[in-house]
Amino acid sequence: MNFKKILIIIFLFNSIFTKSFSLEPSIFVQSTVNRASDILSKNIIKEEKINQLKIIAKETVDIKGVGFYSLGSARKNLNDNQKERYSKLFEDYFLKSFSSRLAEYTNPQIEVINKEVLNKNYTIVNSLLVATENRPEVKIDWRIYTKNPDNPLIRDLIIEGLSLARTQKEEFSSILNSNDGDINALFETLKEFSKN
Amino acid sequence: MLMFRKLIIVLVTILISGFNANAGSDGELIIKKNQPAEIKDCFETVNRATFAFNQALDGAIFKPISSAYRVLPSPVKSGVSNSLENLSNLVTIPNNVLQGEFKKAGINSGRFVINTTVGILGFINVAEYLGFPEYEKEDYGQSLATMGVSPGCYLVLPVLGPSTVRDTTASVANFIGGDAWYNVTVNNDTQYFSDFDYYASRITSGVDFRAKNFDAIENLEQNSIDFYASVKSLYLQDRQQKILNTNKVIETQNDSDWEEIETQ
């Protein structure tokens, strides 16, 4: 009897727990944007802003996934050691590039307006970056990876229809092509970028 | 009349030389032909050299002018922007017709007449206040693309920047009768306009674009590991969207690559 009770309690606890932590992609995007916006509007030095933005990026972006997407077909030729090395180099590169780009904005206002479920793995969340004196309104779509609904992750930002992940993929492809497909050349470029 | 004949001959020649045998022009085929990854960079060495030249030119001329332009009051900037957009209707309308979009041609003609008259030479976008649908710019390159003509190789033009062989060839149509603004300013000797008006509008258009995207361009340049490749990718993605007249990323992106990436 006691065992049955325990099972029921575990079942109930589990279902409540799962429901309360399953994050709706549009709410996930809005809360991520709000967190970033709070940091950007703080009266702290740029380096501190960058460090705090990096923490948000680590929690909310599928950096490993974006990294392998950016490699394109070249990812199929990597051995396990190279994959590990690449993931580390890409994370450093990505965090630097992403946070430096964001740190230039002061208190950006982003409003989530819609979402479109593509399949069980992907939802596109549509948002608007509100216009300022110097810049017109900008449409930003977020490709959210929802395979694990409890832990949605950002995989791409699509600004006015232009995909950042796709741009990065073509940039990496260009570096590989101009170095006869040598992956070490890409490793060196990523390392140099993160160092500077 | 002679100009119009020349325009027709050039368009027909481009069409014949550019069409593939199957000449399929449905959405999927157009998406495939205009996929940025499918467009070859046959002249990469020359393109990169031209790109470097354009960057130097930008740093010396366009960037400082755009920087100064940005401090103008907002109503002035949006007025200039509106006027330039209004002028672009003169190329958009014939292209709406070439693409078989007769309703859009009618709407854009109405937009042009209202904005030029009530909107004081396009300075005020009255049509927008009246609830006209969002304006979509069209050009001869987009018309050829919708007819199934492949983009050919990627090109970087001096001063003008990124393009493709198809789009560069198609832009010749503007100078042989396809752009009414060019016709009344440069092509024909009218009492009201001069060559200066045309070239001033083109340069202002470049400055307006640079000013609107000032921070984005600076940011991209600082955070790119290959700025040339980034600009090429963004330009080709933008062209693909414009050709399809869509902002829907799912219509233009191939999701299969994403589906292979499993991290959860």
CSV table of N, CA, C and O in Angstrom, one decimal, chain B residues 6 14 63 66 80 93 99 114 119 125 127 131 142 162 167 176 184 192 196 198 233 240:
chain,number,residue,atom,x,y,z
B,6,LYS,N,15.5,48.5,-78.4
B,6,LYS,CA,16.8,48.0,-77.9
B,6,LYS,C,16.5,47.2,-76.6
B,6,LYS,O,17.1,46.1,-76.4
B,14,ILE,N,18.9,38.0,-73.3
B,14,ILE,CA,19.2,37.5,-72.0
B,14,ILE,C,18.4,36.3,-71.6
B,14,ILE,O,18.9,35.3,-71.1
B,63,LYS,N,31.5,56.4,-45.8
B,63,LYS,CA,31.4,56.3,-44.3
B,63,LYS,C,31.4,57.6,-43.7
B,63,LYS,O,30.4,57.9,-42.9
B,66,SER,N,28.0,59.3,-44.6
B,66,SER,CA,26.9,58.7,-43.9
B,66,SER,C,26.8,59.0,-42.5
B,66,SER,O,25.8,59.2,-41.9
B,80,VAL,N,13.8,62.0,-47.2
B,80,VAL,CA,14.8,61.7,-48.3
B,80,VAL,C,14.6,60.2,-48.7
B,80,VAL,O,14.5,59.9,-49.9
B,93,ILE,N,7.4,49.3,-61.3
B,93,ILE,CA,6.1,49.1,-62.0
B,93,ILE,C,6.3,48.3,-63.3
B,93,ILE,O,5.6,47.3,-63.5
B,99,GLN,N,6.6,40.5,-64.5
B,99,GLN,CA,6.4,39.3,-63.7
B,99,GLN,C,5.0,38.9,-63.7
B,99,GLN,O,4.6,38.0,-62.9
B,114,ILE,N,0.0,59.3,-56.0
B,114,ILE,CA,-0.4,59.9,-54.8
B,114,ILE,C,0.8,60.5,-54.0
B,114,ILE,O,0.8,61.7,-53.6
B,119,GLY,N,2.0,63.8,-51.7
B,119,GLY,CA,3.2,63.6,-50.8
B,119,GLY,C,4.3,64.5,-51.1
B,119,GLY,O,5.5,64.2,-50.6
B,125,ASN,N,5.1,59.7,-47.3
B,125,ASN,CA,4.5,58.5,-47.8
B,125,ASN,C,3.0,58.5,-47.5
B,125,ASN,O,2.6,57.8,-46.6
B,127,ALA,N,0.6,57.3,-49.2
B,127,ALA,CA,0.0,56.0,-49.6
B,127,ALA,C,0.0,55.1,-48.3
B,127,ALA,O,-1.0,54.3,-48.1
B,131,GLY,N,-3.2,53.3,-46.2
B,131,GLY,CA,-3.4,51.8,-46.0
B,131,GLY,C,-3.0,51.0,-47.2
B,131,GLY,O,-3.4,49.8,-47.3
B,142,GLN,N,15.5,40.7,-60.9
B,142,GLN,CA,14.4,39.9,-60.2
B,142,GLN,C,13.4,39.3,-61.2
B,142,GLN,O,13.0,38.2,-61.1
B,162,PRO,N,28.1,44.2,-54.5
B,162,PRO,CA,27.8,42.9,-54.9
B,162,PRO,C,26.7,42.8,-55.9
B,162,PRO,O,25.7,43.6,-55.9
B,167,ASP,N,22.1,39.7,-62.8
B,167,ASP,CA,21.6,41.0,-62.3
B,167,ASP,C,22.3,42.2,-62.9
B,167,ASP,O,21.7,43.2,-63.2
B,176,ILE,N,18.6,51.7,-71.2
B,176,ILE,CA,18.2,51.7,-72.6
B,176,ILE,C,16.6,51.8,-72.6
B,176,ILE,O,16.0,51.2,-73.5
B,184,VAL,N,14.2,60.7,-68.3
B,184,VAL,CA,13.9,62.1,-68.3
B,184,VAL,C,15.0,62.9,-67.8
B,184,VAL,O,15.0,64.2,-67.9
B,192,TYR,N,13.1,70.2,-67.5
B,192,TYR,CA,12.9,70.2,-66.1
B,192,TYR,C,14.0,69.5,-65.3
B,192,TYR,O,14.2,69.8,-64.1
B,196,PHE,N,22.5,65.8,-63.6
B,196,PHE,CA,22.9,65.9,-62.2
B,196,PHE,C,21.8,65.3,-61.3
B,196,PHE,O,22.1,64.7,-60.3
B,198,TYR,N,19.8,62.8,-61.8
B,198,TYR,CA,19.9,61.4,-61.7
B,198,TYR,C,21.0,60.9,-60.8
B,198,TYR,O,20.9,60.1,-59.9
B,233,SER,N,27.4,36.3,-48.6
B,233,SER,CA,26.3,35.4,-48.1
B,233,SER,C,25.1,36.2,-47.9
B,233,SER,O,24.0,35.9,-48.3
B,240,GLN,N,17.7,36.3,-52.8
B,240,GLN,CA,16.8,35.2,-52.8
B,240,GLN,C,15.4,35.6,-52.2
B,240,GLN,O,14.4,35.2,-52.8
